[in-house]
Coordinates of C-alpha atoms and ligand atoms in Angstrom, one line a residue:
M1 CA 30.2 -43.4 69.5
D2 CA 28.0 -46.3 68.7
M3 CA 29.9 -48.6 66.4
T4 CA 27.9 -51.8 67.1
I5 CA 29.5 -53.7 63.8
N6 CA 33.1 -54.7 64.6
M7 CA 34.7 -55.3 61.4
D8 CA 38.3 -56.2 61.3
I9 CA 39.1 -54.5 57.9
K10 CA 42.8 -54.1 56.6
S11 CA 43.8 -51.9 54.2
T12 CA 44.5 -53.1 50.7
A13 CA 46.2 -50.6 48.7
M14 CA 44.4 -49.8 45.4
N15 CA 47.6 -48.8 44.0
G16 CA 50.9 -50.4 44.2
A17 CA 52.9 -47.2 44.5
R18 CA 54.4 -46.1 47.6
K19 CA 55.6 -42.5 47.4
G20 CA 55.2 -41.0 50.8
V21 CA 55.2 -37.1 50.9
R22 CA 55.5 -35.1 47.8
N23 CA 57.2 -31.9 47.2
G24 CA 55.9 -28.8 45.8
A25 CA 57.3 -29.9 42.2
D26 CA 55.7 -33.0 42.5
Y27 CA 52.5 -31.3 43.4
I28 CA 52.6 -29.1 40.4
A29 CA 53.5 -31.6 37.8
S30 CA 50.6 -33.8 39.3
L31 CA 48.2 -31.2 37.9
Q32 CA 49.3 -31.2 34.3
D33 CA 46.7 -33.7 33.4
G34 CA 43.7 -34.1 31.1
R35 CA 41.6 -32.1 33.6
S36 CA 38.5 -30.3 32.1
V37 CA 38.6 -26.9 33.7
W38 CA 36.5 -23.9 32.4
I39 CA 37.0 -20.2 33.3
D40 CA 35.9 -17.2 31.6
G41 CA 34.3 -19.2 28.8
E42 CA 37.7 -20.9 27.9
R43 CA 38.9 -24.4 28.8
I44 CA 42.2 -24.2 30.3
K45 CA 45.1 -26.3 28.7
D46 CA 47.4 -26.5 31.7
V47 CA 46.4 -24.8 35.0
T48 CA 50.0 -24.5 36.1
V49 CA 50.7 -21.7 33.6
D50 CA 47.5 -19.8 33.9
R51 CA 47.7 -16.6 35.5
R52 CA 44.3 -17.0 37.3
F53 CA 45.5 -20.3 39.0
R54 CA 49.4 -20.2 39.4
G55 CA 49.8 -17.8 42.3
A56 CA 47.5 -20.3 44.3
I57 CA 49.3 -23.3 42.9
Q58 CA 52.4 -22.0 44.1
S59 CA 51.1 -21.3 47.5
I60 CA 49.9 -25.0 48.1
A61 CA 53.3 -25.9 46.5
D62 CA 55.2 -24.0 49.2
L63 CA 53.0 -26.2 51.7
Y64 CA 54.2 -29.5 50.2
D65 CA 58.0 -28.0 50.5
I66 CA 57.6 -27.1 53.9
Q67 CA 56.6 -30.8 55.0
C68 CA 59.8 -32.0 53.0
D69 CA 62.3 -29.8 55.0
P70 CA 64.2 -32.4 56.9
A71 CA 64.4 -30.0 59.9
L72 CA 60.3 -30.2 60.0
S73 CA 60.0 -34.0 59.2
D74 CA 59.2 -35.0 63.0
K75 CA 56.7 -32.1 62.9
M76 CA 55.0 -32.5 59.6
T77 CA 55.0 -36.2 58.8
F78 CA 54.7 -39.7 60.5
T79 CA 55.6 -43.2 59.4
S80 CA 53.0 -44.9 57.5
P81 CA 51.5 -47.8 59.4
T82 CA 51.5 -50.0 56.0
S83 CA 54.5 -48.7 54.1
G84 CA 56.9 -47.4 56.6
A85 CA 57.3 -43.9 54.4
R86 CA 57.0 -40.9 55.9
V87 CA 53.4 -39.6 55.1
G88 CA 51.7 -36.3 55.9
M89 CA 50.8 -35.8 59.4
S90 CA 47.2 -34.8 58.7
F91 CA 46.5 -38.6 57.4
I92 CA 46.9 -39.5 61.0
Q93 CA 44.3 -41.3 62.8
P94 CA 44.7 -39.7 66.4
R95 CA 44.9 -42.2 69.1
S96 CA 45.3 -39.6 72.0
A97 CA 45.2 -36.0 73.2
E98 CA 48.7 -35.8 72.2
D99 CA 48.3 -37.1 68.5
L100 CA 45.7 -34.2 68.3
R101 CA 48.2 -31.6 69.4
R102 CA 50.6 -33.1 66.8
R103 CA 48.3 -32.8 64.1
R104 CA 47.1 -29.2 65.0
D105 CA 50.8 -28.4 65.2
M106 CA 51.3 -29.6 61.7
M107 CA 48.3 -28.0 60.5
K108 CA 48.9 -24.8 62.2
T109 CA 52.5 -24.4 60.3
W110 CA 50.9 -24.9 57.1
M111 CA 48.0 -22.5 57.9
D112 CA 50.5 -19.7 59.2
A113 CA 52.3 -20.0 56.0
V114 CA 48.9 -18.8 54.0
G115 CA 48.0 -16.5 56.9
G116 CA 44.9 -18.9 57.2
M117 CA 43.5 -17.2 53.9
M118 CA 43.2 -20.7 52.1
G119 CA 40.0 -22.6 53.4
R120 CA 40.8 -25.9 51.4
T121 CA 44.6 -26.7 51.9
P122 CA 45.0 -30.4 51.5
D123 CA 45.0 -31.2 55.3
F124 CA 41.2 -30.5 55.4
L125 CA 40.4 -33.2 53.4
N126 CA 43.0 -35.5 54.6
V127 CA 41.8 -35.2 57.9
M128 CA 38.0 -35.9 57.2
V129 CA 39.2 -38.9 54.8
S130 CA 41.2 -40.4 57.7
A131 CA 38.2 -40.0 59.9
H132 CA 35.8 -41.6 57.6
A133 CA 38.3 -44.5 57.2
S134 CA 38.7 -44.8 61.1
A135 CA 34.9 -45.3 61.5
H136 CA 34.6 -47.9 58.2
E137 CA 31.9 -49.7 59.9
V138 CA 29.5 -46.9 59.1
F139 CA 30.1 -47.4 55.4
A140 CA 29.4 -51.1 55.6
V141 CA 25.6 -50.3 56.1
G142 CA 25.3 -50.4 52.3
G143 CA 27.6 -53.4 52.1
E144 CA 31.1 -54.5 53.7
R145 CA 32.9 -53.9 50.2
F146 CA 32.1 -50.0 50.8
A147 CA 33.9 -50.1 54.3
Q148 CA 36.8 -51.8 52.6
N149 CA 36.7 -49.3 50.0
I150 CA 37.1 -46.3 52.3
V151 CA 40.2 -47.9 54.0
N152 CA 41.8 -48.6 50.8
Y153 CA 41.0 -45.0 49.8
H154 CA 42.5 -43.6 52.6
E155 CA 45.5 -45.5 52.3
Y156 CA 45.8 -44.5 48.5
I157 CA 45.6 -40.7 49.2
R158 CA 48.0 -40.9 52.1
E159 CA 50.7 -43.2 50.5
N160 CA 50.5 -40.9 47.4
D161 CA 50.1 -37.8 49.0
L162 CA 47.2 -36.5 47.1
A163 CA 45.3 -33.2 47.3
L164 CA 41.5 -33.4 47.6
T165 CA 38.4 -31.2 47.0
H166 CA 35.0 -32.3 48.1
S167 CA 31.5 -31.4 47.2
L168 CA 28.5 -32.2 49.5
V169 CA 25.8 -30.0 48.3
S170 CA 23.5 -29.9 45.1
P171 CA 22.5 -27.0 43.5
D172 CA 18.6 -26.0 43.5
I173 CA 16.6 -24.1 41.5
D174 CA 13.2 -24.1 43.3
K175 CA 13.4 -24.6 47.3
R176 CA 10.0 -25.7 47.4
K177 CA 11.1 -28.9 45.7
Q178 CA 13.4 -31.7 46.9
M179 CA 16.6 -32.5 45.0
F180 CA 14.8 -35.4 42.8
E181 CA 12.0 -32.8 42.1
Q182 CA 14.2 -29.9 40.7
P183 CA 13.6 -29.1 37.0
G184 CA 15.9 -29.8 34.3
E185 CA 17.4 -33.1 35.6
M186 CA 20.5 -30.9 36.8
V187 CA 21.2 -32.5 40.0
M188 CA 23.9 -35.2 39.9
R189 CA 22.4 -38.8 40.4
V190 CA 23.2 -42.3 39.6
V191 CA 22.1 -42.9 35.8
R192 CA 23.1 -46.5 35.4
E193 CA 25.3 -49.0 36.5
S194 CA 27.6 -52.0 35.2
D195 CA 29.4 -54.8 36.5
A196 CA 32.6 -52.5 36.7
G197 CA 31.2 -49.4 38.4
I198 CA 28.6 -46.5 38.3
Y199 CA 27.7 -43.7 36.0
V200 CA 26.7 -40.2 37.4
S201 CA 25.4 -37.2 35.6
G202 CA 24.4 -33.5 36.8
A203 CA 25.7 -31.0 38.7
R204 CA 27.2 -30.7 42.3
S205 CA 28.5 -27.4 44.0
V206 CA 30.7 -25.9 45.5
A207 CA 34.0 -27.4 44.9
T208 CA 36.7 -25.2 46.4
L209 CA 40.2 -25.8 45.2
G210 CA 38.7 -28.2 42.6
P211 CA 40.9 -27.1 39.7
L212 CA 44.1 -27.2 41.8
A213 CA 43.2 -30.8 43.5
N214 CA 44.0 -34.3 42.2
E215 CA 40.8 -36.1 43.3
V216 CA 37.4 -35.3 44.3
L217 CA 35.2 -36.7 46.9
I218 CA 31.6 -36.6 46.6
M219 CA 29.4 -37.3 49.8
P220 CA 25.8 -36.3 50.2
A221 CA 25.4 -33.5 53.2
A222 CA 23.3 -35.8 55.4
A223 CA 22.1 -33.1 57.6
K224 CA 20.0 -31.8 54.6
F225 CA 19.3 -34.7 52.8
P226 CA 15.8 -36.0 52.1
L227 CA 15.7 -39.6 53.6
V228 CA 13.2 -40.9 51.4
A229 CA 13.2 -43.5 48.8
D230 CA 12.9 -41.2 45.9
A231 CA 16.0 -39.7 46.7
E232 CA 17.8 -42.9 46.3
A233 CA 19.6 -42.2 43.0
Y234 CA 21.1 -39.2 44.8
A235 CA 22.4 -41.2 47.8
V236 CA 26.0 -41.8 46.5
G237 CA 29.1 -41.4 47.9
F238 CA 32.6 -41.9 45.5
A239 CA 35.8 -40.3 44.8
V240 CA 37.1 -39.8 41.3
S241 CA 40.3 -38.4 40.0
I242 CA 40.0 -34.8 38.9
D243 CA 40.8 -35.5 35.3
T244 CA 38.3 -38.2 34.9
P245 CA 36.6 -38.5 31.5
G246 CA 32.9 -37.0 31.9
M247 CA 33.6 -34.4 34.8
K248 CA 34.2 -30.8 33.9
M249 CA 34.7 -27.8 36.5
I250 CA 33.1 -24.5 35.6
C251 CA 35.1 -21.9 37.8
R252 CA 34.0 -18.4 39.1
P253 CA 36.0 -15.4 37.7
S254 CA 39.3 -15.2 39.4
Y255 CA 40.0 -12.0 41.4
P256 CA 40.9 -8.7 39.3
T257 CA 44.8 -8.5 39.9
T258 CA 47.4 -6.3 38.6
G259 CA 50.0 -9.1 38.1
K260 CA 52.4 -7.7 40.5
F261 CA 52.1 -9.5 44.1
A262 CA 53.1 -6.3 45.8
N263 CA 49.8 -4.8 44.8
D264 CA 47.5 -7.9 45.5
P265 CA 49.3 -10.0 47.7
L266 CA 46.4 -12.1 49.0
S267 CA 44.2 -12.0 45.5
G268 CA 47.4 -12.9 43.7
R269 CA 48.7 -15.8 45.9
M270 CA 45.7 -17.1 47.7
D271 CA 42.7 -17.6 45.1
E272 CA 41.9 -21.0 46.0
M273 CA 39.1 -20.9 43.3
D274 CA 35.5 -22.2 43.6
A275 CA 33.8 -24.4 41.1
V276 CA 30.7 -26.3 40.2
L277 CA 31.2 -29.8 39.0
W278 CA 29.4 -31.1 36.1
F279 CA 29.3 -34.7 35.5
E280 CA 28.1 -36.3 32.0
D281 CA 27.7 -40.1 32.3
C282 CA 30.8 -40.2 34.2
F283 CA 32.4 -43.5 35.1
V284 CA 33.2 -44.6 38.5
P285 CA 34.6 -47.8 39.2
W286 CA 33.1 -49.8 42.0
E287 CA 36.3 -49.6 44.1
R288 CA 35.9 -45.9 44.8
V289 CA 32.4 -45.9 45.5
F290 CA 31.8 -45.6 49.5
M291 CA 27.8 -45.4 49.5
Y292 CA 25.3 -46.5 46.8
R293 CA 21.7 -45.8 46.5
N294 CA 21.2 -46.0 50.2
I295 CA 19.1 -44.0 52.3
K296 CA 20.2 -45.8 55.4
A297 CA 24.0 -45.5 54.5
V298 CA 23.5 -41.5 54.1
E299 CA 21.8 -41.9 57.7
A300 CA 24.7 -44.0 59.1
A301 CA 27.4 -41.6 57.5
M302 CA 26.3 -39.1 60.2
K303 CA 28.1 -41.1 62.8
S304 CA 31.4 -40.8 61.0
P305 CA 33.7 -38.5 63.2
S306 CA 34.7 -36.4 60.2
G307 CA 32.6 -33.5 61.4
P308 CA 34.7 -32.7 64.6
H309 CA 37.9 -33.8 63.0
G310 CA 37.3 -31.5 60.1
S311 CA 36.2 -28.6 62.4
H312 CA 39.7 -29.1 64.4
Q313 CA 41.4 -28.2 60.9
S314 CA 39.1 -25.5 60.5
A315 CA 39.3 -24.1 63.7
T316 CA 43.1 -24.4 63.6
R317 CA 42.7 -22.2 60.6
S318 CA 40.5 -19.7 62.2
L319 CA 43.0 -19.5 64.9
A320 CA 46.0 -18.7 62.1
K321 CA 43.7 -16.4 60.2
M322 CA 42.8 -14.2 63.2
E323 CA 46.6 -14.1 64.4
F324 CA 47.5 -12.8 60.8
L325 CA 44.7 -10.0 61.1
L326 CA 46.0 -9.2 64.3
G327 CA 49.3 -8.8 62.9
I328 CA 48.4 -6.5 60.1
A329 CA 46.1 -4.5 62.7
Y330 CA 49.4 -3.9 65.1
N331 CA 51.5 -3.2 62.1
L332 CA 49.1 -0.5 60.7
V333 CA 49.1 0.9 64.3
E334 CA 53.0 0.9 64.3
V335 CA 53.6 2.5 61.3
S336 CA 51.9 5.4 62.0
H337 CA 52.3 5.5 65.8
S338 CA 48.4 5.7 66.2
H339 CA 48.5 4.0 69.9
F340 CA 45.4 6.1 71.1
P341 CA 43.0 4.6 73.5
N342 CA 40.3 4.0 71.0
V343 CA 42.7 2.3 68.6
M344 CA 44.1 0.1 71.7
V345 CA 40.7 -1.1 72.3
Q346 CA 40.0 -2.4 68.8
L347 CA 43.3 -4.2 69.2
A348 CA 42.1 -5.5 72.6
E349 CA 39.1 -7.1 70.6
L350 CA 41.3 -8.8 68.4
V351 CA 43.2 -10.2 71.2
A352 CA 40.0 -11.7 72.8
F353 CA 39.2 -13.3 69.4
V354 CA 42.8 -14.9 69.2
E355 CA 42.9 -16.2 72.9
T356 CA 39.2 -17.4 72.9
L357 CA 40.1 -19.3 69.5
R358 CA 43.3 -20.6 70.6
A359 CA 41.3 -22.2 74.1
L360 CA 38.7 -23.6 72.2
V361 CA 41.0 -25.4 69.9
R362 CA 42.9 -26.5 73.2
V363 CA 40.2 -27.8 74.8
A364 CA 38.7 -29.8 72.0
E365 CA 41.8 -31.7 72.1
I366 CA 42.5 -32.1 75.8
D367 CA 38.6 -33.2 76.3
C368 CA 38.9 -35.5 73.4
I369 CA 36.5 -38.4 73.6
P370 CA 37.2 -42.2 72.7
G371 CA 36.5 -42.7 69.1
P372 CA 35.9 -45.7 66.8
N373 CA 38.8 -48.4 66.7
G374 CA 41.0 -47.0 69.1
T375 CA 41.0 -43.5 67.8
V376 CA 40.2 -40.2 69.8
V377 CA 37.5 -37.7 68.4
P378 CA 38.2 -34.0 69.4
Y379 CA 35.4 -32.8 71.8
E380 CA 32.8 -31.3 69.3
Q381 CA 31.2 -28.5 71.5
P382 CA 34.3 -26.0 71.6
L383 CA 34.9 -26.4 67.9
N384 CA 31.2 -26.1 67.2
V385 CA 31.4 -22.6 69.2
V386 CA 34.4 -21.6 66.5
R387 CA 32.0 -22.6 63.8
A388 CA 29.3 -20.4 65.3
Q389 CA 31.2 -17.4 66.3
Y390 CA 34.1 -17.1 64.0
P391 CA 32.0 -15.7 61.1
A392 CA 31.3 -12.7 63.2
M393 CA 34.7 -12.3 64.7
H394 CA 36.1 -12.1 61.1
A395 CA 33.7 -9.5 59.8
R396 CA 34.5 -7.6 62.8
A397 CA 38.2 -8.2 62.4
L398 CA 37.7 -6.7 58.8
E399 CA 35.7 -3.8 60.0
I400 CA 38.6 -3.2 62.5
L401 CA 41.3 -3.0 59.6
Q402 CA 39.0 -0.7 57.8
F403 CA 38.9 1.6 61.0
L404 CA 42.4 1.4 61.5
G405 CA 43.5 1.7 57.9
A406 CA 40.8 4.2 57.0
G407 CA 41.6 6.9 53.9
N408 CA 45.4 5.2 53.8
L409 CA 43.6 2.0 52.4
V410 CA 42.6 3.8 49.5
V411 CA 45.5 6.2 48.8
A412 CA 48.3 3.6 48.7
P413 CA 49.2 3.4 45.1
S414 CA 50.5 0.7 42.9
V415 CA 54.2 -0.5 43.0
E416 CA 54.4 0.8 39.5
D417 CA 53.6 4.2 40.6
L418 CA 56.4 4.1 43.1
H419 CA 58.7 3.5 40.1
S420 CA 57.4 6.0 38.1
E421 CA 57.8 9.8 37.7
S422 CA 55.6 10.2 40.8
G423 CA 57.8 8.0 42.8
P424 CA 59.5 10.9 44.6
A425 CA 56.3 12.5 45.7
I426 CA 54.9 9.2 46.8
E427 CA 58.0 8.4 48.7
R428 CA 57.2 11.3 50.7
Y429 CA 53.5 11.1 51.3
C430 CA 53.4 7.3 51.7
A431 CA 56.3 7.1 54.1
G432 CA 55.4 5.3 57.6
A433 CA 56.6 7.0 60.8
D434 CA 59.8 4.9 61.0
I435 CA 59.6 3.0 57.7
P436 CA 60.1 4.0 54.2
A437 CA 57.2 4.3 51.7
E438 CA 57.5 1.0 49.8
R439 CA 57.2 -1.1 53.0
R440 CA 54.4 1.0 54.2
M441 CA 52.7 0.5 50.8
Q442 CA 53.3 -3.3 51.0
L443 CA 51.3 -3.4 54.4
T444 CA 48.3 -1.2 53.3
R445 CA 47.9 -3.1 50.0
L446 CA 47.7 -6.3 52.2
A447 CA 45.3 -4.6 54.6
W448 CA 43.3 -3.4 51.7
D449 CA 43.4 -7.1 50.3
A450 CA 42.5 -8.5 53.5
S451 CA 39.6 -6.1 54.3
C452 CA 38.2 -4.7 51.2
S453 CA 38.9 -6.3 48.0
S454 CA 37.0 -9.0 45.8
F455 CA 39.0 -11.4 47.7
A456 CA 38.2 -10.1 51.4
G457 CA 34.5 -10.3 50.4
R458 CA 34.6 -13.8 49.2
Q459 CA 36.7 -14.7 52.2
N460 CA 33.7 -13.1 54.4
L461 CA 31.2 -15.2 52.3
Y462 CA 33.3 -18.5 52.9
E463 CA 33.4 -18.3 56.6
K464 CA 29.9 -17.8 56.7
F465 CA 29.0 -20.8 54.4
F466 CA 31.8 -23.1 54.1
S467 CA 30.6 -25.6 56.9
G468 CA 27.1 -25.6 55.5
D469 CA 23.9 -23.4 56.0
P470 CA 24.7 -21.6 59.6
W471 CA 21.2 -21.2 60.6
R472 CA 20.6 -24.9 60.0
N473 CA 23.7 -25.7 61.9
A474 CA 22.9 -23.5 64.6
A475 CA 19.5 -24.9 64.9
M476 CA 21.1 -28.4 65.2
R477 CA 23.5 -27.2 67.6
G478 CA 20.7 -25.9 69.8
E479 CA 18.4 -29.1 69.6
R480 CA 21.1 -31.5 70.1
Y481 CA 23.3 -29.5 72.8
P482 CA 24.3 -32.7 75.4
G483 CA 24.9 -30.3 78.2
A484 CA 21.2 -29.0 78.4
R485 CA 19.8 -31.9 80.3
E486 CA 22.2 -31.5 83.2
A487 CA 21.8 -27.9 83.5
Q488 CA 18.0 -28.2 83.1
D489 CA 18.0 -30.7 85.9
R490 CA 20.0 -28.2 88.3
V491 CA 17.3 -25.9 87.8
W492 CA 14.7 -28.3 88.7
A493 CA 16.6 -29.3 91.7
F494 CA 16.8 -25.6 92.7
L495 CA 13.3 -25.3 92.4
D496 CA 12.6 -28.4 94.7
R497 CA 14.4 -26.7 97.5
N498 CA 11.8 -23.9 97.8
G499 CA 10.2 -25.7 100.5
E500 CA 13.2 -26.4 102.3
W501 CA 14.0 -22.5 102.4
E502 CA 10.6 -21.7 103.5
Q503 CA 11.1 -24.0 106.4
R504 CA 14.5 -22.8 107.3
I505 CA 13.8 -19.0 106.9
N506 CA 10.2 -18.4 107.6
G507 CA 9.7 -21.6 109.8
A508 CA 6.4 -22.2 108.0
Ligands
FAD1 C1 33.1 -19.6 49.1 C2 32.4 -20.9 49.4 C3 33.2 -22.1 49.5 C4 32.4 -23.4 49.3 N1 33.3 -24.4 49.3 C5 32.7 -25.6 49.4 C6 33.2 -26.9 49.2 O1 34.5 -27.0 48.9 N2 32.7 -28.0 49.4 C7 31.1 -28.1 49.8 O2 30.9 -29.2 49.5 N3 30.5 -26.9 49.8 C8 31.1 -25.7 49.8 N4 30.7 -24.5 49.9 C9 29.0 -24.9 49.8 C10 28.6 -24.8 51.4 O3 28.5 -25.9 51.6 C11 27.1 -24.2 50.9 O4 27.1 -22.9 50.7 C12 26.1 -24.3 52.1 O5 26.0 -25.9 52.5 C13 25.0 -23.6 51.8 O6 24.2 -24.2 50.8 P1 23.7 -23.2 49.6 O7 24.9 -22.3 49.2 O8 23.1 -24.0 48.7 O9 22.5 -22.1 50.3 P2 21.3 -22.5 50.4 O10 21.0 -23.9 51.1 O11 20.7 -22.2 49.1 O12 20.7 -21.6 51.4 C14 20.7 -20.1 50.9 C15 19.8 -19.4 52.0 O13 18.5 -19.9 52.1 C16 18.3 -20.4 53.3 N5 17.5 -21.5 53.1 C17 17.9 -22.5 52.6 N6 16.8 -23.6 52.4 C18 15.8 -23.0 53.4 C19 14.5 -23.5 53.7 N7 14.0 -24.8 53.4 N8 13.7 -22.6 54.5 C20 14.4 -21.5 55.0 N9 15.5 -21.1 54.5 C21 16.2 -21.7 53.8 C22 19.4 -20.5 53.9 O14 19.3 -20.4 55.4 C23 20.5 -19.5 53.4 O15 20.1 -18.5 54.1 C24 31.2 -23.4 49.9 C25 30.5 -22.2 50.0 C26 31.0 -21.0 49.7 C27 30.1 -19.7 50.0

């Protein structure tokens, strides 16, 4: 990594408070603020008690509780380099392959707790901001204060254990036009500045976890940003708290649920929500600005290792998710004793997915490369393979669950039916080979929610798009593959020996 500017930046905390890791109750209490969350035409007064949000909030709260379990302290936390408090392992700036393994162990613990079904658990952005701060020099392109700001911000979220969402992309109306040409002045941009900070207006999409987060990080998606002077007002990066005045979140509808977790175990517990952010003359203090009206800074940000570090988290999640789907599949087979060869072949496909993902994550850690300021960066290529291949693996895994579950997926009744007059009949026709109907129904409802429900559809969409336009990403990977030159040269060298072989075999 080319880090030519060698700045010696020390973090100077933005906020004196030193808290270290939070537990679930701390997290839930932190969401009870003045945030402007809109869904189904209403503004939500308190997301923590709203039926559309509270299941996922509890799932995230459980993750914070896990990191506070004294028995897991060494696995889930490390000692803050500035305060000495125990802070979340996902804030670490890894300095060795062993650090990457430790971080993955922590992330895998969280991901196993949610079956990999939540994409934007707080570790995702903790990892990315930690990576940005490790490469603070890239932010100095627009002025040294921006490099200092990213270091301070990293310390602030680490010491206060905050949950972040982020938004990298702008909505567009007419794809023939650049962001600064879009009609309706609806794309978020800087509208004015003062001695105290900047003001932004317009829309950013998509912010997954937005209503359940404490902070939002806004950065330009460098790979698709128009690097021209006209786009300057859009070339901005900053972070604000979710309850900042002048910012509202407009959410998609939540998934239809019955209100009973046995019926909709994923839809009810794991809807991390997606929202568009709408800014109206929203004030951002200078100390929270990381990039300001600077096209060169957008280009420079591409050198931040946040991409490979973020992919280390998402690949770990993919592994946990595929293991969870494999677990559902094996259980479906077990409860009906359907150990037929065609079924085993489908299970073997899932095994291949799991073991491929595990190997790719491991090799990214083992073959890590030196990064900025004494850190290491996971080797990007295997993680790129996960990003490229996982959407197809995931879609196939859902198809396998559908093949294995078949008609059972639609005959499993709700838990209310089991406790109704129809209960005795259901007890008989829904029973598994060796387990009672209620247990089999729970499993079947889970398989339905994972493979057929609205939740499952959104998961499929998420896997395709969460890290950007898959076609654009694939094109970049093809264009920039670093192993290509060596492979090409080997081919030319092979052809160069044709004459020698002529001589050796034909003597000509
Ligand atoms: C469930 C979900 C959650 C997400 N969460 C987040 C999040 O938390 N934070 C975040 O920053 N982003 C998030 N994303 C957004 C993601 O970053 C974007 O969806 C992704 O970058 C693609 O952008 P887009 O949706 O605007 O698609 P578009 O750019 O509109 O692309 C749509 C289609 O048009 C094609 N296309 C676009 N432009 C061209 C062109 N010029 N020529 C030819 N074809 C073109 C694309 O290949 C694609 O097939 C999320 C997305 C989803 C689906």
